[in-house]
Amino acid sequence: MAAKSRFVLQRLFNGLRTQSLWLQSSKSTSSQGRPSSLSFRTHTCGELRSDHVGDKVTLCGWVQYLRQDLFVILRDFTGLTQILIPQEESASGLKSALCDLTVESVIQVTGTVRLRPSGQENKGMPTGEIEVLAENVEIFNICQKLPFEIKDFVKKSESLRMQYRYLDLRSSQMQQNLRLRSQVVMKMRDYLCNVQGFVDVETPTLFKRTPGGAKEFVVPSREPGMFYSLPQSPQQFKQLLMVAGVDRYFQIARCYRDEGSKPDRQPEFTQVDIEMSFVEQAGIMSLVEGLLQHSWPPEKGPIKVPFHTMKYEEAMRDYGVDKPDTRFNMKLIDLSEVFSASDVEFLRSALSKPGGTVQAICVPGGAVSTGRSIWWKHFKHRNHLLVVLIRADGTLKSPLKKLLSQSVTDNLLKTTGAKPGDVLLMAAGSLHTRPLLGHLRLQSAQLLESSGVTLRDPSAFHFLWVVDFPLFLPKEDKPEELESAHHPFTAPLPEDSQLLYTEPHKVRGQHYDLVLNGSEIGGGSIRIHKAAEQHHVLKNILKEDTTLLSHLLEALDSGAPPHGGIALGLDRLISIMVGANSIRDVIAFPKSFRGHDLMSRAPDSLSEEELNAYHISVKWPTKHERCEEDERK
Amino acid sequence: MAAKSRFVLQRLFNGLRTQSLWLQSSKSTSSQGRPSSLSFRTHTCGELRSDHVGDKVTLCGWVQYLRQDLFVILRDFTGLTQILIPQEESASGLKSALCDLTVESVIQVTGTVRLRPSGQENKGMPTGEIEVLAENVEIFNICQKLPFEIKDFVKKSESLRMQYRYLDLRSSQMQQNLRLRSQVVMKMRDYLCNVQGFVDVETPTLFKRTPGGAKEFVVPSREPGMFYSLPQSPQQFKQLLMVAGVDRYFQIARCYRDEGSKPDRQPEFTQVDIEMSFVEQAGIMSLVEGLLQHSWPPEKGPIKVPFHTMKYEEAMRDYGVDKPDTRFNMKLIDLSEVFSASDVEFLRSALSKPGGTVQAICVPGGAVSTGRSIWWKHFKHRNHLLVVLIRADGTLKSPLKKLLSQSVTDNLLKTTGAKPGDVLLMAAGSLHTRPLLGHLRLQSAQLLESSGVTLRDPSAFHFLWVVDFPLFLPKEDKPEELESAHHPFTAPLPEDSQLLYTEPHKVRGQHYDLVLNGSEIGGGSIRIHKAAEQHHVLKNILKEDTTLLSHLLEALDSGAPPHGGIALGLDRLISIMVGANSIRDVIAFPKSFRGHDLMSRAPDSLSEEELNAYHISVKWPTKHERCEEDERK
């Protein structure tokens, strides 16, 4: 083993010395002392303190490193213990066995706990008061070689991490992420099952293609031409369980979505899937608040309930997006009034169109903290966008400046509250103006933060409900037709339900999204429970083939209770909780961007014989088709 | 709704009146009163007692039946409550609304709890002391029609139950099964996670085909010719998690097995998947005993640990099977000695061959309790099998009788302990003799029970460990080659490990099966943790292509701890716990024998366009191939 590799491992595991409170606190509660009882060890490597001095102990673990032929630092999932190598002639066999160990070898050491000599304590290490004088060692496995050199690891770290995931998972961060996830899920189950009386029901994943389920993986059966499909969620089953009288259902459900290579999406993912009968929107929201409060890791600080609620319209108006990051302000400001009588041609033209608007965000201190040029660099080529810097003397630095009268300028500054050193980003247009500024708001926040401004507290968790979504949206490609904003089973707001038959585009749905720090971590709705209404939505509004859902319609007609539910994205929730950049950091064996398992090399080719059993054959694309596909990527 | 259909529903739900203790006891503990708090109701339908008299309550549920235009019996998952329909003229609107209800309609009733008039209490009904005088009703959904008539339901009950599963699940038995399953799993998680420090880790189901994994479903990817496969178990991942230092892993894991139409197998099923580091066989066994004791439903009676352990050889010798039903005796008896000097040609010939043996079971009172003829009828056409009845005078009734001397006859009766009225089933041959008698032992038990003998206590649970299995078995089609008895990752018994290199067929494995009432409900092993040994087994003994498992071999060489684990079949375990005939009765939405979802009609056909995305096309079998396939079925 090269010295370099030793170094990278040391770096990789350094975190273990300053373990999070979480690991320590979970140890000190229910599982105290227990992890040892069924196995070879008497104690874990993170457990020994000065109280244990004089005890004979057996530890099992990995060689973290050797020091000066005097110490072996032994690691397991709970931490590190220093093993003292005996130096007497009589123990020469033991000494040479220990000194010959390579890092990451797996051993069992028996010895006696003693205090470290005065002055040699390590206060940064939970077991830093003591060491174990080795009396016996059993070598379970010598680590032959580590499969990567530090150079490669740094250069292509992500794919190397995935290829050697079993080494990557040894890092303290990944250990912590997996253990925290397990604990959070356990507490969620405790809340749902033991506190709220929910029933954990497993639903099938070999199912039938749902109408419009273009993103569903298919699974050939042994019947020629017949395929199962892996569902994107247990939506139909959870509703059928309500019809079945289960009353309260939950499942930590594996779901599948075939989206090719979208960044930070996984072909299989996990949702906390919940459905209740005899409930309204407020009931589900309060349930979820209780659930998160109950399962939130104590060291992440308490969370306050009820969460703030915002209407969809308000979110779009103030943040330009339906999942606002409310950890910082910089809301959208409507300047239509300011420019209503403007001479500036492109503003007037924008305002004269239906839905025309002029909007801005004000980036406080933007010109000061980041330097001016960065704003031009980032935003000058955007269509319909104007960058305005406020000079120290209150005048504008902008191509717009000479077009505006003093009174309009004053009004602009007053309405936006812009002060010297601020940056205004202004956009004029119709439908897409707000989403554009909503996007720029997030980009501006990143720009400010990358220049050292603390805009968002990294330890803050801002939960937000977004409600009153439109039930239908115009189809992107055929705006004269409607599609479901979420899914076709969402019930209308009671006060809008008559509009279903007259002006469906005006109907708001009983849908609610849960947003955390600007990420959507959950969504749900009260469902339609009357067959006639569901049939009307499917057939007359969405123009779907209702025969594909005949079993659901029939079920609604056989005594369906009012019901509703929600699904929380577990991977996303945990990744925000631990501050990970990617959901891959909270999944034990994730796929790559392209959906590959880099460790086992899945997906893989199959023999013709294997395919014959399923009555399928590969249609190899022609050279021409291949080129077309490559271009689309 | 036809009167007949009313009747079938009444029958279907009758069980609710005499609910099991389980439902009641689970209500009275943690979720007491809680199920109401988030929903419309103030109480559940199983909750009201005389203490509540005078209270104004709101109940939600299904109309179980109407009686004499006076009562509506309302049902939810907790039980039934009698609703009194007011008869005054002033309440005529309310009265007609209630009287017009069809059974299985869903309503909300508000009213006041009152004692039933003296003499009208129903002691068989937990809420039988009270009734609720209706003051207000909200009708959520009228049950339009039930989709089956009683006649059909009785005739093709299994497929109708599956097609209208959402109605079938309303039965008290299915409600109870699903709720018990949820509770048991919750307690298992509590034990593993909170008591024993296990980490719940989710592993991928979109994986790579395992060597020899002929029963794995395949999932085409969007890359031409590349397929995922749905694994039969997380075996590789759980071992890699041990290499990763997770120390203790568990998962309630969805697994997949494509076995076509084997009875009582499901294409997707659930196992309690467990793996530990630094552990020996005894540690895993004691963990599982603790797990089952902790999660066992109290009303099923306590279970005693440790479970009895039996060696594979002993099981085969005494029961002719590796998963003996130890609830009754009737062990195999070796008669080779008795007939060693026999003149009877076929016995002598059998005994002269290598491994030749004569074996018997004695069915006590078999001839008395079932009548004699049934034994002839069932068994006379079996090859190598002799049926011997013991007459009241102790003489034999058998074609064998005249061939045996008195001393051999006496010896036979003495060795078998057969008494007048008993039946002896005897077989002579080699390898297959014991399995044949093992099978007949179970058939005989069924015969006795169907004639009214109580042989096996239906409330008894006999757990048994079977250990010391052979590590390899001769291949059925090529007996000169070896295959793994379980899987190629099982470690040899330490005392046999040198035989791996000399006489592999003699090696016993560190494998253990858990048997409950004669069904295998779990199996596990200590795994090979050294790369060289694993490589030897794969390459030299099993002749596998080791490149397919190179990631695992590489992982073992990067610091793998000694480890082992087990997987328990959850569906089977719960079905035995509740006394269900089929695992379909403990799965919410099972597939039919042929792997179909009869409710949604999965699997289904796909359009060519949908298949194009996965670069596959259907290879329709020729008429000739179809005929061949039909014949195989």
mmCIF file with all atom_site columns, C-alpha atoms in Angstrom, chain A residues 30 34-35 38-41 62 77 104 140-141 144 164 166 170 175 179 181-182 189 194 199-200 202-209 216 218 220 222-223 225-228 243-244 246-248 254 256 258 268 270 278 280 286 529-530 550 554 557-560 591 595-596 599-601 603-606 610 612 614-617 619, chain B residues 30 35 38-41 62 77 104 140-141 144 164 166 170 175 179 181-182 189 194-195 199-200 202-209 216 218 220 222-223 225-228 240 243-244 246-248 254 256 258 268 270 278 280 286 529-530 550 554 557-560 591 595-596 600-601 603-606 610 612 614-617 619:
data_model
loop_
_atom_site.group_PDB
_atom_site.id
_atom_site.type_symbol
_atom_site.label_atom_id
_atom_site.label_alt_id
_atom_site.label_comp_id
_atom_site.label_asym_id
_atom_site.label_entity_id
_atom_site.label_seq_id
_atom_site.pdbx_PDB_ins_code
_atom_site.Cartn_x
_atom_site.Cartn_y
_atom_site.Cartn_z
_atom_site.occupancy
_atom_site.B_iso_or_equiv
_atom_site.pdbx_formal_charge
_atom_site.auth_seq_id
_atom_site.auth_comp_id
_atom_site.auth_asym_id
_atom_site.auth_atom_id
_atom_site.pdbx_PDB_model_num
ATOM 1   C CA . SER A 1 30  ? -31.793 2.638   23.517  1.00 0.00 ? 30  SER A CA 1
ATOM 2   C CA . ARG A 1 34  ? -26.214 -3.695  23.064  1.00 0.00 ? 34  ARG A CA 1
ATOM 3   C CA . PRO A 1 35  ? -24.406 -3.707  19.728  1.00 0.00 ? 35  PRO A CA 1
ATOM 4   C CA . LEU A 1 38  ? -24.331 -10.955 19.863  1.00 0.00 ? 38  LEU A CA 1
ATOM 5   C CA . SER A 1 39  ? -20.913 -10.561 18.333  1.00 0.00 ? 39  SER A CA 1
ATOM 6   C CA . PHE A 1 40  ? -17.268 -11.304 19.059  1.00 0.00 ? 40  PHE A CA 1
ATOM 7   C CA . ARG A 1 41  ? -16.544 -7.922  20.611  1.00 0.00 ? 41  ARG A CA 1
ATOM 8   C CA . TRP A 1 62  ? -10.557 -1.855  10.669  1.00 0.00 ? 62  TRP A CA 1
ATOM 9   C CA . PHE A 1 77  ? -18.885 2.533   13.016  1.00 0.00 ? 77  PHE A CA 1
ATOM 10  C CA . GLU A 1 104 ? -8.112  -1.214  6.258   1.00 0.00 ? 104 GLU A CA 1
ATOM 11  C CA . PHE A 1 140 ? -9.669  -11.705 9.976   1.00 0.00 ? 140 PHE A CA 1
ATOM 12  C CA . ASN A 1 141 ? -8.683  -10.245 6.649   1.00 0.00 ? 141 ASN A CA 1
ATOM 13  C CA . GLN A 1 144 ? -4.643  -6.585  -0.078  1.00 0.00 ? 144 GLN A CA 1
ATOM 14  C CA . TYR A 1 164 ? -15.988 1.411   -5.052  1.00 0.00 ? 164 TYR A CA 1
ATOM 15  C CA . TYR A 1 166 ? -18.260 -0.195  -0.365  1.00 0.00 ? 166 TYR A CA 1
ATOM 16  C CA . ARG A 1 170 ? -16.828 3.635   5.171   1.00 0.00 ? 170 ARG A CA 1
ATOM 17  C CA . GLN A 1 175 ? -22.043 6.253   7.771   1.00 0.00 ? 175 GLN A CA 1
ATOM 18  C CA . ARG A 1 179 ? -27.713 5.889   10.092  1.00 0.00 ? 179 ARG A CA 1
ATOM 19  C CA . ARG A 1 181 ? -31.886 8.083   7.510   1.00 0.00 ? 181 ARG A CA 1
ATOM 20  C CA . SER A 1 182 ? -32.621 4.812   9.277   1.00 0.00 ? 182 SER A CA 1
ATOM 21  C CA . ARG A 1 189 ? -43.064 4.712   11.405  1.00 0.00 ? 189 ARG A CA 1
ATOM 22  C CA . ASN A 1 194 ? -48.082 3.679   17.067  1.00 0.00 ? 194 ASN A CA 1
ATOM 23  C CA . VAL A 1 199 ? -51.506 0.511   8.817   1.00 0.00 ? 199 VAL A CA 1
ATOM 24  C CA . ASP A 1 200 ? -48.300 -0.245  6.937   1.00 0.00 ? 200 ASP A CA 1
ATOM 25  C CA . GLU A 1 202 ? -47.182 -3.152  0.972   1.00 0.00 ? 202 GLU A CA 1
ATOM 26  C CA . THR A 1 203 ? -48.523 -2.606  -2.536  1.00 0.00 ? 203 THR A CA 1
ATOM 27  C CA . PRO A 1 204 ? -47.353 -4.318  -5.731  1.00 0.00 ? 204 PRO A CA 1
ATOM 28  C CA . THR A 1 205 ? -44.627 -2.913  -7.958  1.00 0.00 ? 205 THR A CA 1
ATOM 29  C CA . LEU A 1 206 ? -45.385 -5.251  -10.839 1.00 0.00 ? 206 LEU A CA 1
ATOM 30  C CA . PHE A 1 207 ? -48.421 -3.394  -12.122 1.00 0.00 ? 207 PHE A CA 1
ATOM 31  C CA . LYS A 1 208 ? -50.136 -2.214  -15.246 1.00 0.00 ? 208 LYS A CA 1
ATOM 32  C CA . ARG A 1 209 ? -49.114 0.799   -17.277 1.00 0.00 ? 209 ARG A CA 1
ATOM 33  C CA . GLU A 1 216 ? -42.700 3.894   -16.393 1.00 0.00 ? 216 GLU A CA 1
ATOM 34  C CA . VAL A 1 218 ? -41.739 -2.026  -18.394 1.00 0.00 ? 218 VAL A CA 1
ATOM 35  C CA . PRO A 1 220 ? -41.830 -8.367  -19.926 1.00 0.00 ? 220 PRO A CA 1
ATOM 36  C CA . ARG A 1 222 ? -43.542 -14.920 -19.933 1.00 0.00 ? 222 ARG A CA 1
ATOM 37  C CA . GLU A 1 223 ? -46.749 -14.389 -21.871 1.00 0.00 ? 223 GLU A CA 1
ATOM 38  C CA . GLY A 1 225 ? -46.590 -9.434  -25.751 1.00 0.00 ? 225 GLY A CA 1
ATOM 39  C CA . MET A 1 226 ? -47.695 -8.915  -22.154 1.00 0.00 ? 226 MET A CA 1
ATOM 40  C CA . PHE A 1 227 ? -45.820 -6.502  -19.909 1.00 0.00 ? 227 PHE A CA 1
ATOM 41  C CA . TYR A 1 228 ? -45.946 -5.358  -16.335 1.00 0.00 ? 228 TYR A CA 1
ATOM 42  C CA . VAL A 1 243 ? -62.305 2.047   -0.623  1.00 0.00 ? 243 VAL A CA 1
ATOM 43  C CA . ALA A 1 244 ? -61.379 -1.193  1.161   1.00 0.00 ? 244 ALA A CA 1
ATOM 44  C CA . VAL A 1 246 ? -58.293 0.408   5.684   1.00 0.00 ? 246 VAL A CA 1
ATOM 45  C CA . ASP A 1 247 ? -58.917 3.951   7.004   1.00 0.00 ? 247 ASP A CA 1
ATOM 46  C CA . ARG A 1 248 ? -55.263 4.974   7.409   1.00 0.00 ? 248 ARG A CA 1
ATOM 47  C CA . ARG A 1 254 ? -40.141 2.163   -3.598  1.00 0.00 ? 254 ARG A CA 1
ATOM 48  C CA . TYR A 1 256 ? -39.723 4.012   -10.266 1.00 0.00 ? 256 TYR A CA 1
ATOM 49  C CA . ASP A 1 258 ? -37.539 6.268   -16.143 1.00 0.00 ? 258 ASP A CA 1
ATOM 50  C CA . GLU A 1 268 ? -35.730 4.179   -8.243  1.00 0.00 ? 268 GLU A CA 1
ATOM 51  C CA . THR A 1 270 ? -38.426 6.225   -2.027  1.00 0.00 ? 270 THR A CA 1
ATOM 52  C CA . PHE A 1 278 ? -62.774 10.907  6.377   1.00 0.00 ? 278 PHE A CA 1
ATOM 53  C CA . GLU A 1 280 ? -59.938 17.243  4.886   1.00 0.00 ? 280 GLU A CA 1
ATOM 54  C CA . SER A 1 286 ? -51.553 18.702  10.536  1.00 0.00 ? 286 SER A CA 1
ATOM 55  C CA . HIS A 1 529 ? -64.430 10.115  -4.217  1.00 0.00 ? 529 HIS A CA 1
ATOM 56  C CA . LYS A 1 530 ? -67.493 10.148  -6.473  1.00 0.00 ? 530 LYS A CA 1
ATOM 57  C CA . SER A 1 550 ? -62.506 1.195   -15.057 1.00 0.00 ? 550 SER A CA 1
ATOM 58  C CA . GLU A 1 554 ? -66.062 0.844   -10.308 1.00 0.00 ? 554 GLU A CA 1
ATOM 59  C CA . ASP A 1 557 ? -69.127 3.382   -7.021  1.00 0.00 ? 557 ASP A CA 1
ATOM 60  C CA . SER A 1 558 ? -68.917 0.583   -4.458  1.00 0.00 ? 558 SER A CA 1
ATOM 61  C CA . GLY A 1 559 ? -68.790 2.740   -1.347  1.00 0.00 ? 559 GLY A CA 1
ATOM 62  C CA . ALA A 1 560 ? -65.716 4.993   -1.448  1.00 0.00 ? 560 ALA A CA 1
ATOM 63  C CA . LYS A 1 591 ? -27.186 4.954   -9.917  1.00 0.00 ? 591 LYS A CA 1
ATOM 64  C CA . GLY A 1 595 ? -28.781 5.263   -14.633 1.00 0.00 ? 595 GLY A CA 1
ATOM 65  C CA . HIS A 1 596 ? -25.806 2.931   -14.341 1.00 0.00 ? 596 HIS A CA 1
ATOM 66  C CA . MET A 1 599 ? -19.982 -1.057  -9.199  1.00 0.00 ? 599 MET A CA 1
ATOM 67  C CA . SER A 1 600 ? -21.732 -4.084  -10.690 1.00 0.00 ? 600 SER A CA 1
ATOM 68  C CA . ARG A 1 601 ? -22.015 -2.609  -14.201 1.00 0.00 ? 601 ARG A CA 1
ATOM 69  C CA . PRO A 1 603 ? -27.664 -2.569  -16.840 1.00 0.00 ? 603 PRO A CA 1
ATOM 70  C CA . ASP A 1 604 ? -25.995 -5.352  -18.774 1.00 0.00 ? 604 ASP A CA 1
ATOM 71  C CA . SER A 1 605 ? -26.524 -7.295  -21.963 1.00 0.00 ? 605 SER A CA 1
ATOM 72  C CA . LEU A 1 606 ? -28.467 -10.555 -22.004 1.00 0.00 ? 606 LEU A CA 1
ATOM 73  C CA . GLU A 1 610 ? -32.563 -15.299 -21.842 1.00 0.00 ? 610 GLU A CA 1
ATOM 74  C CA . ASN A 1 612 ? -36.501 -15.749 -25.647 1.00 0.00 ? 612 ASN A CA 1
ATOM 75  C CA . TYR A 1 614 ? -39.801 -13.313 -22.445 1.00 0.00 ? 614 TYR A CA 1
ATOM 76  C CA . HIS A 1 615 ? -40.618 -13.389 -26.143 1.00 0.00 ? 615 HIS A CA 1
ATOM 77  C CA . ILE A 1 616 ? -38.689 -10.228 -26.898 1.00 0.00 ? 616 ILE A CA 1
ATOM 78  C CA . SER A 1 617 ? -35.739 -9.376  -29.074 1.00 0.00 ? 617 SER A CA 1
ATOM 79  C CA . LYS A 1 619 ? -34.222 -3.879  -32.041 1.00 0.00 ? 619 LYS A CA 1
ATOM 80  C CA . SER B 1 30  ? -51.077 3.279   22.005  1.00 0.00 ? 30  SER B CA 1
ATOM 81  C CA . PRO B 1 35  ? -57.672 7.567   15.164  1.00 0.00 ? 35  PRO B CA 1
ATOM 82  C CA . LEU B 1 38  ? -57.526 14.248  12.511  1.00 0.00 ? 38  LEU B CA 1
ATOM 83  C CA . SER B 1 39  ? -60.742 13.228  10.834  1.00 0.00 ? 39  SER B CA 1
ATOM 84  C CA . PHE B 1 40  ? -64.427 14.076  10.734  1.00 0.00 ? 40  PHE B CA 1
ATOM 85  C CA . ARG B 1 41  ? -65.417 11.543  13.361  1.00 0.00 ? 41  ARG B CA 1
ATOM 86  C CA . TRP B 1 62  ? -70.227 1.935   5.886   1.00 0.00 ? 62  TRP B CA 1
ATOM 87  C CA . PHE B 1 77  ? -62.412 -0.972  10.815  1.00 0.00 ? 77  PHE B CA 1
ATOM 88  C CA . GLU B 1 104 ? -72.107 -0.425  1.774   1.00 0.00 ? 104 GLU B CA 1
ATOM 89  C CA . PHE B 1 140 ? -70.749 10.728  1.298   1.00 0.00 ? 140 PHE B CA 1
ATOM 90  C CA . ASN B 1 141 ? -71.347 8.062   -1.296  1.00 0.00 ? 141 ASN B CA 1
ATOM 91  C CA . GLN B 1 144 ? -74.581 1.986   -6.536  1.00 0.00 ? 144 GLN B CA 1
ATOM 92  C CA . TYR B 1 164 ? -62.911 -7.024  -6.502  1.00 0.00 ? 164 TYR B CA 1
ATOM 93  C CA . TYR B 1 166 ? -61.224 -3.662  -2.545  1.00 0.00 ? 166 TYR B CA 1
ATOM 94  C CA . ARG B 1 170 ? -63.469 -5.088  3.806   1.00 0.00 ? 170 ARG B CA 1
ATOM 95  C CA . GLN B 1 175 ? -58.691 -6.337  7.854   1.00 0.00 ? 175 GLN B CA 1
ATOM 96  C CA . ARG B 1 179 ? -53.361 -4.970  10.574  1.00 0.00 ? 179 ARG B CA 1
ATOM 97  C CA . ARG B 1 181 ? -48.962 -7.900  9.591   1.00 0.00 ? 181 ARG B CA 1
ATOM 98  C CA . SER B 1 182 ? -48.360 -4.179  10.044  1.00 0.00 ? 182 SER B CA 1
ATOM 99  C CA . ARG B 1 189 ? -38.287 -2.979  13.281  1.00 0.00 ? 189 ARG B CA 1
ATOM 100 C CA . ASN B 1 194 ? -34.017 0.294   18.699  1.00 0.00 ? 194 ASN B CA 1
ATOM 101 C CA . VAL B 1 195 ? -32.993 -2.750  20.696  1.00 0.00 ? 195 VAL B CA 1
ATOM 102 C CA . VAL B 1 199 ? -29.461 0.108   10.388  1.00 0.00 ? 199 VAL B CA 1
ATOM 103 C CA . ASP B 1 200 ? -32.382 -0.022  7.956   1.00 0.00 ? 200 ASP B CA 1
ATOM 104 C CA . GLU B 1 202 ? -32.633 0.313   1.242   1.00 0.00 ? 202 GLU B CA 1
ATOM 105 C CA . THR B 1 203 ? -30.871 -1.512  -1.567  1.00 0.00 ? 203 THR B CA 1
ATOM 106 C CA . PRO B 1 204 ? -31.576 -1.220  -5.301  1.00 0.00 ? 204 PRO B CA 1
ATOM 107 C CA . THR B 1 205 ? -34.023 -3.438  -7.131  1.00 0.00 ? 205 THR B CA 1
ATOM 108 C CA . LEU B 1 206 ? -32.830 -2.380  -10.579 1.00 0.00 ? 206 LEU B CA 1
ATOM 109 C CA . PHE B 1 207 ? -29.708 -4.504  -10.630 1.00 0.00 ? 207 PHE B CA 1
ATOM 110 C CA . LYS B 1 208 ? -27.612 -6.755  -12.789 1.00 0.00 ? 208 LYS B CA 1
ATOM 111 C CA . ARG B 1 209 ? -28.432 -10.349 -13.616 1.00 0.00 ? 209 ARG B CA 1
ATOM 112 C CA . GLU B 1 216 ? -35.001 -13.018 -12.419 1.00 0.00 ? 216 GLU B CA 1
ATOM 113 C CA . VAL B 1 218 ? -35.551 -8.388  -16.677 1.00 0.00 ? 218 VAL B CA 1
ATOM 114 C CA . PRO B 1 220 ? -35.093 -3.133  -20.536 1.00 0.00 ? 220 PRO B CA 1
ATOM 115 C CA . ARG B 1 222 ? -33.243 2.963   -22.876 1.00 0.00 ? 222 ARG B CA 1
ATOM 116 C CA . GLU B 1 223 ? -29.817 1.788   -24.021 1.00 0.00 ? 223 GLU B CA 1
ATOM 117 C CA . GLY B 1 225 ? -29.591 -4.285  -25.659 1.00 0.00 ? 225 GLY B CA 1
ATOM 118 C CA . MET B 1 226 ? -28.978 -3.335  -22.031 1.00 0.00 ? 226 MET B CA 1
ATOM 119 C CA . PHE B 1 227 ? -31.184 -4.751  -19.287 1.00 0.00 ? 227 PHE B CA 1
ATOM 120 C CA . TYR B 1 228 ? -31.554 -4.409  -15.553 1.00 0.00 ? 228 TYR B CA 1
ATOM 121 C CA . LEU B 1 240 ? -21.180 -5.258  0.468   1.00 0.00 ? 240 LEU B CA 1
ATOM 122 C CA . VAL B 1 243 ? -17.581 -4.689  3.759   1.00 0.00 ? 243 VAL B CA 1
ATOM 123 C CA . ALA B 1 244 ? -18.645 -1.044  4.011   1.00 0.00 ? 244 ALA B CA 1
ATOM 124 C CA . VAL B 1 246 ? -22.329 -0.842  8.364   1.00 0.00 ? 246 VAL B CA 1
ATOM 125 C CA . ASP B 1 247 ? -21.970 -3.596  11.004  1.00 0.00 ? 247 ASP B CA 1
ATOM 126 C CA . ARG B 1 248 ? -25.674 -4.444  11.309  1.00 0.00 ? 248 ARG B CA 1
ATOM 127 C CA . ARG B 1 254 ? -39.162 -6.545  -1.762  1.00 0.00 ? 254 ARG B CA 1
ATOM 128 C CA . TYR B 1 256 ? -38.767 -10.822 -7.174  1.00 0.00 ? 256 TYR B CA 1
ATOM 129 C CA . ASP B 1 258 ? -40.209 -15.247 -11.950 1.00 0.00 ? 258 ASP B CA 1
ATOM 130 C CA . GLU B 1 268 ? -42.981 -10.297 -5.783  1.00 0.00 ? 268 GLU B CA 1
ATOM 131 C CA . THR B 1 270 ? -41.176 -9.706  1.025   1.00 0.00 ? 270 THR B CA 1
ATOM 132 C CA . PHE B 1 278 ? -18.257 -10.142 13.650  1.00 0.00 ? 278 PHE B CA 1
ATOM 133 C CA . GLU B 1 280 ? -21.042 -16.619 14.389  1.00 0.00 ? 280 GLU B CA 1
ATOM 134 C CA . SER B 1 286 ? -30.133 -16.001 19.015  1.00 0.00 ? 286 SER B CA 1
ATOM 135 C CA . HIS B 1 529 ? -15.218 -13.471 3.889   1.00 0.00 ? 529 HIS B CA 1
ATOM 136 C CA . LYS B 1 530 ? -11.900 -14.277 2.234   1.00 0.00 ? 530 LYS B CA 1
ATOM 137 C CA . SER B 1 550 ? -15.463 -9.514  -9.721  1.00 0.00 ? 550 SER B CA 1
ATOM 138 C CA . GLU B 1 554 ? -12.561 -7.230  -5.059  1.00 0.00 ? 554 GLU B CA 1
ATOM 139 C CA . ASP B 1 557 ? -10.028 -8.226  -0.688  1.00 0.00 ? 557 ASP B CA 1
ATOM 140 C CA . SER B 1 558 ? -10.495 -4.650  0.554   1.00 0.00 ? 558 SER B CA 1
ATOM 141 C CA . GLY B 1 559 ? -11.077 -5.437  4.214   1.00 0.00 ? 559 GLY B CA 1
ATOM 142 C CA . ALA B 1 560 ? -14.156 -7.631  4.597   1.00 0.00 ? 560 ALA B CA 1
ATOM 143 C CA . LYS B 1 591 ? -51.271 -11.896 -8.118  1.00 0.00 ? 591 LYS B CA 1
ATOM 144 C CA . GLY B 1 595 ? -49.060 -13.983 -12.080 1.00 0.00 ? 595 GLY B CA 1
ATOM 145 C CA . HIS B 1 596 ? -51.998 -11.800 -13.111 1.00 0.00 ? 596 HIS B CA 1
ATOM 146 C CA . SER B 1 600 ? -56.318 -4.006  -13.035 1.00 0.00 ? 600 SER B CA 1
ATOM 147 C CA . ARG B 1 601 ? -55.638 -6.720  -15.621 1.00 0.00 ? 601 ARG B CA 1
ATOM 148 C CA . PRO B 1 603 ? -49.709 -7.642  -17.285 1.00 0.00 ? 603 PRO B CA 1
ATOM 149 C CA . ASP B 1 604 ? -51.026 -5.882  -20.348 1.00 0.00 ? 604 ASP B CA 1
ATOM 150 C CA . SER B 1 605 ? -50.022 -5.310  -23.948 1.00 0.00 ? 605 SER B CA 1
ATOM 151 C CA . LEU B 1 606 ? -47.997 -2.276  -24.993 1.00 0.00 ? 606 LEU B CA 1
ATOM 152 C CA . GLU B 1 610 ? -43.843 2.263   -26.182 1.00 0.00 ? 610 GLU B CA 1
ATOM 153 C CA . ASN B 1 612 ? -39.456 1.293   -29.321 1.00 0.00 ? 612 ASN B CA 1
ATOM 154 C CA . TYR B 1 614 ? -36.651 0.380   -25.018 1.00 0.00 ? 614 TYR B CA 1
ATOM 155 C CA . HIS B 1 615 ? -35.369 -0.963  -28.327 1.00 0.00 ? 615 HIS B CA 1
ATOM 156 C CA . ILE B 1 616 ? -37.262 -4.204  -28.025 1.00 0.00 ? 616 ILE B CA 1
ATOM 157 C CA . SER B 1 617 ? -39.916 -5.926  -30.055 1.00 0.00 ? 617 SER B CA 1
ATOM 158 C CA . LYS B 1 619 ? -41.206 -12.177 -30.811 1.00 0.00 ? 619 LYS B CA 1
#
